[in-house]
Structures are given as structure tokens and as C-alpha cells.
Coordinates of C-alpha atoms in Angstrom, one line a residue:
Chain A
X1 CA -7.9 -45.8 7.5
X2 CA -10.4 -44.8 6.9
X3 CA -11.0 -41.9 4.5
X4 CA -14.7 -41.4 5.2
X5 CA -14.1 -39.1 8.6
X6 CA -11.4 -37.3 6.3
X7 CA -13.7 -36.2 3.3
X8 CA -17.1 -35.5 6.4
X9 CA -14.4 -33.3 7.9
X10 CA -13.6 -31.4 4.1
X11 CA -18.3 -31.1 4.0
X12 CA -18.1 -29.4 7.0
X13 CA -14.7 -27.2 6.7
X14 CA -16.5 -26.0 2.6
X15 CA -20.5 -24.7 4.3
X16 CA -18.6 -23.0 7.4
X17 CA -16.5 -21.0 5.0
X18 CA -19.3 -20.9 2.5
X19 CA -21.3 -19.7 5.1
X20 CA -18.5 -17.1 6.0
X21 CA -18.9 -15.2 2.8
X22 CA -22.8 -14.9 2.8
X23 CA -23.0 -13.0 6.4
X24 CA -19.4 -11.4 7.0
X25 CA -19.5 -7.4 6.2
X26 CA -15.5 -6.9 6.1
X27 CA -14.1 -8.0 2.1
X28 CA -11.2 -9.1 4.3
X29 CA -12.6 -12.1 6.3
X30 CA -15.1 -12.5 3.6
X31 CA -11.4 -13.4 1.4
X32 CA -10.3 -15.9 3.9
X33 CA -13.3 -17.4 3.9
X34 CA -12.8 -18.7 0.4
X35 CA -9.4 -19.3 1.6
X36 CA -10.8 -21.7 3.6
X37 CA -12.9 -23.8 1.1
X38 CA -10.1 -22.9 -1.7
X39 CA -8.2 -25.1 2.1
X40 CA -11.6 -27.9 2.6
X41 CA -11.0 -28.5 -1.0
X42 CA -8.0 -29.6 -0.9
X43 CA -7.8 -32.1 1.8
X44 CA -10.6 -33.5 -0.6
X45 CA -7.9 -34.1 -3.0
X46 CA -5.4 -35.5 -0.6
X47 CA -7.7 -37.5 0.4
X48 CA -8.7 -39.4 -2.9
X49 CA -5.6 -39.3 -3.9
X50 CA -4.5 -41.5 -1.4
X51 CA -7.9 -43.5 -2.0
X52 CA -7.1 -44.7 -5.5
X53 CA -3.4 -44.5 -4.9
X54 CA -2.0 -42.1 -7.6
X55 CA -0.7 -39.1 -7.1
X56 CA -2.8 -36.9 -9.1
X57 CA -4.9 -36.0 -6.7
X58 CA -2.4 -34.4 -4.8
X59 CA -0.9 -32.8 -8.0
X60 CA -4.5 -30.7 -8.6
X61 CA -4.2 -29.6 -4.5
X62 CA -0.9 -28.4 -5.1
X63 CA -2.3 -26.1 -8.2
X64 CA -4.9 -25.0 -5.8
X65 CA -2.6 -23.8 -4.1
X66 CA -0.9 -21.8 -6.4
X67 CA -3.6 -20.6 -8.4
X68 CA -4.4 -19.0 -4.7
X69 CA -2.0 -17.6 -3.9
X70 CA -2.5 -15.5 -6.9
X71 CA -6.0 -14.9 -6.1
X72 CA -4.8 -14.2 -3.0
X73 CA -1.9 -11.2 -4.3
X74 CA -4.3 -9.5 -6.4
X75 CA -7.6 -9.8 -3.8
X76 CA -5.5 -8.3 -1.7
X77 CA -4.3 -5.4 -3.8
X78 CA -7.6 -5.1 -4.7
X79 CA -9.5 -4.4 -1.3
X80 CA -6.3 -2.5 -0.3
X81 CA -8.0 0.2 -3.3
X82 CA -11.3 0.3 -1.9
X83 CA -10.5 1.3 0.7
X84 CA -8.5 4.2 -0.2
X85 CA -10.6 5.4 -2.0
X86 CA -14.0 4.4 0.6
X87 CA -11.9 5.1 3.2
X88 CA -13.3 1.7 4.3
X89 CA -13.3 -2.3 3.6
X90 CA -16.4 -3.3 4.3
X91 CA -18.2 -5.7 1.1
X92 CA -21.2 -2.8 0.9
X93 CA -19.9 0.7 0.6
X94 CA -18.6 -1.0 -3.2
X95 CA -22.2 -0.7 -4.1
X96 CA -21.4 2.5 -7.6
X97 CA -22.5 -0.6 -9.7
X98 CA -25.8 -1.8 -8.5
X99 CA -26.7 2.6 -9.8
Chain B
X1 CA -6.3 -41.7 13.1
X2 CA -5.8 -40.5 16.5
X3 CA -4.1 -37.1 14.6
X4 CA -7.4 -36.6 12.8
X5 CA -9.5 -37.4 16.6
X6 CA -7.4 -34.1 18.4
X7 CA -7.4 -32.0 15.5
X8 CA -10.6 -32.0 13.5
X9 CA -12.7 -30.6 16.6
X10 CA -10.3 -27.7 16.9
X11 CA -10.8 -27.1 13.4
X12 CA -13.9 -27.2 12.9
X13 CA -13.8 -25.2 15.9
X14 CA -12.0 -22.2 14.8
X15 CA -13.5 -22.6 11.5
X16 CA -16.6 -22.0 13.6
X17 CA -14.5 -18.7 15.1
X18 CA -14.6 -17.9 11.3
X19 CA -18.1 -17.2 11.2
X20 CA -18.7 -15.3 15.2
X21 CA -14.4 -12.7 16.1
X22 CA -15.7 -9.2 15.7
X23 CA -11.9 -9.0 14.5
X24 CA -10.4 -9.5 11.9
X25 CA -7.0 -10.6 13.6
X26 CA -9.0 -12.7 15.5
X27 CA -10.2 -14.4 11.3
X28 CA -7.0 -14.5 10.4
X29 CA -5.0 -16.1 13.5
X30 CA -8.2 -18.6 13.6
X31 CA -7.2 -19.4 10.1
X32 CA -3.5 -19.4 10.6
X33 CA -4.9 -22.9 13.4
X34 CA -6.7 -24.6 10.7
X35 CA -4.2 -23.9 8.1
X36 CA -1.5 -25.8 10.5
X37 CA -3.5 -28.5 11.4
X38 CA -4.8 -28.5 7.6
X39 CA -0.9 -29.5 6.9
X40 CA -0.9 -32.2 9.5
X41 CA -2.7 -33.8 7.4
X42 CA -1.5 -33.8 5.3
X43 CA 1.4 -35.2 6.5
X44 CA -0.9 -38.2 7.9
X45 CA -2.1 -39.1 4.7
X46 CA 1.4 -40.2 2.8
X47 CA 1.7 -36.7 1.3
X48 CA 4.7 -34.4 3.1
X49 CA 5.2 -32.4 0.0
X50 CA 2.2 -30.7 0.5
X51 CA 2.6 -30.1 3.8
X52 CA 5.6 -28.0 3.9
X53 CA 4.4 -26.3 1.0
X54 CA 1.4 -25.7 3.2
X55 CA 2.7 -24.2 6.0
X56 CA 5.4 -22.6 3.9
X57 CA 3.2 -21.2 1.3
X58 CA -0.8 -21.1 3.1
X59 CA 0.6 -20.3 6.7
X60 CA 3.9 -18.3 5.7
X61 CA 2.8 -16.9 3.7
X62 CA -0.8 -16.3 2.3
X63 CA -1.6 -15.0 6.1
X64 CA 0.8 -12.9 6.7
X65 CA -0.5 -11.1 3.1
X66 CA -3.3 -10.8 4.9
X67 CA -2.3 -10.1 8.0
X68 CA 0.2 -6.7 6.3
X69 CA -3.5 -6.2 4.7
X70 CA -5.6 -5.7 7.9
X71 CA -2.6 -3.0 10.1
X72 CA -2.7 -1.0 7.0
X73 CA -6.9 -1.8 6.4
X74 CA -6.6 -1.2 10.1
X75 CA -6.5 -3.8 12.6
X76 CA -9.8 -2.1 15.0
X77 CA -11.3 -2.3 11.0
X78 CA -14.4 -4.4 12.5
X79 CA -17.5 -5.3 11.3
X80 CA -20.5 -3.3 12.0
X81 CA -23.1 -5.8 12.9
X82 CA -26.0 -4.4 11.2
X83 CA -28.2 -6.3 8.6
X84 CA -28.5 -4.0 5.5
X85 CA -30.2 -7.3 4.1
X86 CA -33.0 -7.4 6.3
X87 CA -33.2 -11.8 7.4
X88 CA -30.0 -12.0 5.3
X89 CA -27.8 -13.9 8.0
X90 CA -30.3 -15.7 9.2
X91 CA -31.4 -17.6 5.2
X92 CA -27.0 -17.8 5.3
X93 CA -27.2 -20.0 8.1
X94 CA -30.1 -21.9 6.8
X95 CA -29.3 -21.8 3.5
X96 CA -25.6 -23.1 5.1
X97 CA -27.6 -26.0 7.8
X98 CA -29.1 -27.4 4.8
X99 CA -26.0 -26.7 2.2
X100 CA -24.0 -29.0 5.3
X101 CA -26.6 -32.1 6.2
X102 CA -27.2 -32.5 1.9
X103 CA -23.2 -32.1 1.4
X104 CA -21.9 -34.5 4.0
X105 CA -24.7 -37.2 4.4
X106 CA -24.4 -36.9 0.2
X107 CA -20.8 -38.0 1.2
X108 CA -20.6 -40.2 3.9
X109 CA -23.4 -42.6 2.7
X110 CA -21.2 -42.8 -0.8
X111 CA -19.1 -45.4 -1.1
X112 CA -15.3 -44.7 -2.0
X113 CA -13.5 -48.7 -1.8
X114 CA -11.0 -49.8 -0.4
X115 CA -8.3 -47.0 0.8
X116 CA -5.2 -48.2 -2.1
X117 CA -3.5 -46.3 -0.3
X118 CA -0.2 -44.1 -0.8
X119 CA 3.1 -46.7 0.0
X120 CA 3.9 -48.0 -4.2
X121 CA 3.1 -44.1 -5.1
X122 CA 5.3 -43.0 -3.0
X123 CA 7.9 -46.2 -2.5
X124 CA 11.0 -43.5 -4.2
X125 CA 9.7 -40.8 -1.6
X126 CA 7.2 -38.6 -2.6
X127 CA 8.6 -35.4 -3.6
X128 CA 10.7 -37.6 -6.4
X129 CA 7.4 -39.5 -7.1
X130 CA 5.1 -35.3 -7.8
X131 CA 8.2 -34.8 -9.5
X132 CA 7.6 -37.1 -12.0
X133 CA 4.0 -37.1 -12.3
X134 CA 4.0 -33.1 -12.3
X135 CA 7.1 -32.7 -15.1
X136 CA 5.4 -35.7 -17.4
X137 CA 1.1 -35.2 -18.2
X138 CA 1.1 -32.0 -16.2
X139 CA 3.4 -30.3 -17.3
X140 CA 1.7 -27.7 -19.5
X141 CA -0.4 -26.5 -16.4
X142 CA 2.6 -26.4 -14.6
X143 CA 4.6 -23.5 -17.6
X144 CA 0.8 -21.7 -17.7
X145 CA 1.2 -21.4 -13.4
X146 CA 4.4 -19.3 -14.6
X147 CA 2.2 -16.8 -17.2
X148 CA -0.3 -16.8 -14.2
X149 CA 1.6 -16.1 -10.9
X150 CA 3.6 -13.2 -13.3
X151 CA 0.1 -11.9 -14.1
X152 CA -0.7 -11.7 -10.5
X153 CA 2.8 -10.0 -9.6
X154 CA 2.0 -7.4 -12.4
X155 CA -1.9 -6.9 -11.4
X156 CA -0.8 -6.5 -7.8
X157 CA 1.5 -3.7 -8.7
X158 CA -0.4 -1.9 -11.1
X159 CA -3.8 -1.6 -8.7
X160 CA -1.1 -1.1 -5.3
X161 CA 0.2 2.4 -8.1
X162 CA -0.9 4.7 -7.0
X163 CA 0.4 8.1 -9.3
X164 CA 1.1 11.7 -6.2
X165 CA -0.8 14.1 -7.6
X166 CA 0.9 17.0 -4.8
X167 CA 4.3 18.0 -5.3
X168 CA 6.2 16.2 -2.4
X169 CA 6.5 18.4 1.2
X170 CA 10.2 20.6 1.5
X171 CA 11.8 20.7 4.7
X172 CA 11.4 24.8 3.5
X173 CA 7.9 24.5 2.1
X174 CA 7.7 23.4 5.7
X175 CA 9.7 26.1 7.4
X176 CA 7.7 28.4 6.0
X177 CA 4.2 27.3 6.5
X178 CA 5.3 27.8 9.5
X179 CA 6.0 31.5 9.5
X180 CA 3.2 31.6 7.5
X181 CA 0.7 30.6 10.5
X182 CA 2.6 32.5 13.1
X183 CA 2.1 36.1 10.7
X184 CA -1.5 35.1 10.1
X185 CA -2.5 33.6 13.1
X186 CA 0.0 34.2 15.9
X187 CA 0.5 30.0 15.7
X188 CA 3.8 29.5 18.5
X189 CA 7.0 29.1 16.2
X190 CA 8.8 27.2 18.6
X191 CA 7.9 22.9 19.9
X192 CA 5.5 22.8 22.1
X193 CA 5.8 21.6 25.1
X194 CA 6.5 18.4 26.0
X195 CA 3.9 16.5 28.5
X196 CA 4.5 15.1 32.1
X197 CA 6.3 17.3 34.1
X198 CA 4.2 16.7 37.5
X199 CA 6.4 15.1 40.3
X200 CA 4.9 12.3 40.7
X201 CA 4.0 11.4 37.4
X202 CA 6.0 12.1 34.5
X203 CA 4.4 9.4 31.5
X204 CA 2.5 10.7 28.0
X205 CA -0.7 11.1 28.7
X206 CA -0.1 13.8 32.1
X207 CA -0.6 17.1 30.3
X208 CA 2.0 19.6 31.8
X209 CA 0.6 22.6 33.9
X210 CA 1.1 26.3 32.8
X211 CA 2.1 28.8 35.2
X212 CA -0.8 28.9 36.1
X213 CA -1.8 25.7 37.0
X214 CA -4.3 25.6 33.5
X215 CA -3.4 22.8 32.4
X216 CA -1.4 22.6 28.7
X217 CA -3.2 20.4 25.9
X218 CA -1.1 20.7 23.3
X219 CA 1.4 19.2 25.2
X220 CA -0.6 16.1 25.1
X221 CA -0.8 13.9 22.1
X222 CA -4.1 14.6 19.4
X223 CA -4.3 10.8 19.2
X224 CA -4.3 10.8 23.4
X225 CA -6.6 12.9 23.0
X226 CA -8.7 11.9 20.3
X227 CA -8.8 7.9 22.1
X228 CA -10.2 9.8 25.1
X229 CA -7.5 8.1 27.5
X230 CA -5.4 11.5 28.7
X231 CA -4.4 10.8 32.9
X232 CA -6.3 13.3 34.3
X233 CA -6.1 11.3 38.5
X234 CA -6.2 12.6 41.6
X235 CA -2.7 12.6 42.3
X236 CA -2.9 16.0 39.4
X237 CA -5.5 17.6 41.1
X238 CA -3.4 17.4 44.3
X239 CA -0.3 18.3 42.8
X240 CA -2.4 21.2 41.0
X241 CA -3.8 22.7 44.3
X242 CA 0.1 22.4 45.6
X243 CA 1.5 24.6 42.5
X244 CA -1.6 26.5 41.1
X245 CA -3.2 27.5 44.8
X246 CA -6.6 28.3 44.6
X247 CA -7.6 29.0 41.1
X248 CA -7.2 25.4 40.4
X249 CA -11.1 25.4 38.3
X250 CA -9.0 27.9 35.8
X251 CA -10.2 25.6 32.0
X252 CA -8.0 24.4 30.2
X253 CA -7.3 26.9 27.2
X254 CA -4.9 26.8 24.0
X255 CA -1.4 28.3 25.2
X256 CA -1.1 28.2 21.5
X257 CA 0.0 32.2 22.3
X258 CA 1.1 32.3 25.5
X259 CA 3.6 30.5 26.1
X260 CA 5.9 32.3 27.2
X261 CA 3.3 32.4 30.7
X262 CA 0.8 34.6 31.6
X263 CA -1.6 34.6 34.2
X264 CA 0.3 35.3 38.1

């Protein structure tokens, strides 16, 4: 079982996630695209773990999942707070620091 | 490899759907498909522990958290189609295309080397092997993770907390407010009239009729009126004809003051 198709799939998913972060307006969807990028990198880590024959890659993927869980909790709380004050989850509306 | 060739197109299509779906809930469900497929790919690649963690933590916990927040924010809070920065979408698509092609060509051309496989590393089970590495080589990182998780939990609590600025309304205050409305504006004291009193319709979106045959706007839920889904079907009009006689063209009226019925 070759490893290259897995890495290519991971690269494609990462690219789609990056484009999603750049184009989408809804903060929650932007956040989902970030999750997609993290998942794509996890796939690469697991694949390289199999290529190298040791479990360090799987441990790294595990830590990525832990960090992603913590990040989602705080990020969604921030989105909720912004929504409460501005009645909108659009990333364009939170522009107060610009002025 | 069969699993890969079946799942990879599904995953790419669902990930592309994440870019084009208008509603955020659809995005969340498409992401769930991608994540479950990824879990299967982990299982294929000798990582049964990560297979379980991916389904439990990602699909079970994180994605459900997304759905909860979507429910709080409002399911129909869809993306606006208006571009705030001109040409941004086109630029982003071009950038993504260049980035993706470079990345894919790069990783496809580089020689990864022979696949060693995890049969030797996993020989006494994947979970014991992961535990062996996690609690010896990476034990410090593992301990630091606990600090991260506690910080995240505290941060979420602080961010989601809201001070109550106005006193909590009591039943007594509500009753006093109602009496004040009656004294000052003559607003009807009793409950609102129930909807759906026609012979052929008894649904909540059918307005009640006043004794003079006109439609009672107060009998319809405010939400239904705002959505514009109040039932004014021909069936109800004939009912009006029969009950109200000739003055069916009486405009809808605010019946807050004349609950007892007037007109005829």
C-alpha cells in the first residue's frame, strides 16, 4: 500500500480548507475550514507514521486533536460573545480594531 | 487500498461542498462525512486508536459543539453573497489553485521511500504501543496538555458568562405591568384569542374570526405573521361569507379593545 496517494489527498484537503478560510464570511464556517486543515495534516502525520514504522506520527496526530478540541471550545465561545454583542456571525462585522 | 479509492473522491467532493454550501448546517454535515471517512482511513493505516478518537472526539464532540453553536447563533444565518473586498474570491481561488498544484506536485514527486509498515511497532497491540510512547518519550507534552485543557475550559466559561444588567422579571411584576397597560392604553387584560376556529381548518396558522366576520390578527402567532405563513385560503373566505354575510371586506382590525365582539 503506497503512501503517496494518502499524502496527495491530505494536500488537496488542506488546500480546500485554506481556500475556504479565505473565501467564506460566516465565522463558524471559517472555523470548520480550519478544522478541515487540521484533519488533513493529521492524515499526513498518520501516513508518515506508517511509512517510518514508528508511532511518533500517531502521537503527534493525537496531540493535534487535543489542541484542536481546546481551540474549538475557546473559538466558539469567542464567536458566541461576538454574536451576542453584534447580532451577527460574519467576520466582516468585527472590524472595530481597524479604526 | 480499495477503501482509499472509494473514500477519497467522497472526501474531496464533501470538502468542496464546504466551500459552496450556503447554509452553515450543511457545511457541518459535509464536514462530518469528511471526518468519518478520515477515521476509516486511519483504521486502514494501522491506527485503530486514532480511528476511535477521531470518531469520538472529532465527529462526536467537536462537530456537535459546532452544531450547538449554530443552533444558538441561528440556523438560517447564512453567508452573504456580497463581496466586501472586490475580486477577493477570484484572487483566493487563484491562490488556492496555485498553492494546491504546487503542493500536490511537490509531494507527488518527492520520493517517500519504502513503506516500513507498523506491524513491528504494533505487535503487542496499537493502544499499548501508543501508551508506551506517550508515557515515556512524550510524557512532558502530555502533562502540559492538561494545563492547556484547563485553560481552555476556564476561558470558555469566562467568555460565555454574562452579567445580568436588569433585575429578573417576577410574576408579580408581569401582572402589575399588564394592569398598567390596561389602565394607560386600554389593552385587553385577558389571554389572546385562540387561532383556528373555522369548520374546515383548525391549524394554528388559521386566524380566528370576530363576530362581525373580520379576521382577528391577535389570534395568530407573531412568528407566523412575520414569516408570512398565515393561512388565508379560499376555504376560509367562503366560511367568512357564510358566517359574516356581506361585510367580508372588513379590513383586519386590532381586536385588543373589542374582545366582547362588536359590529353586528
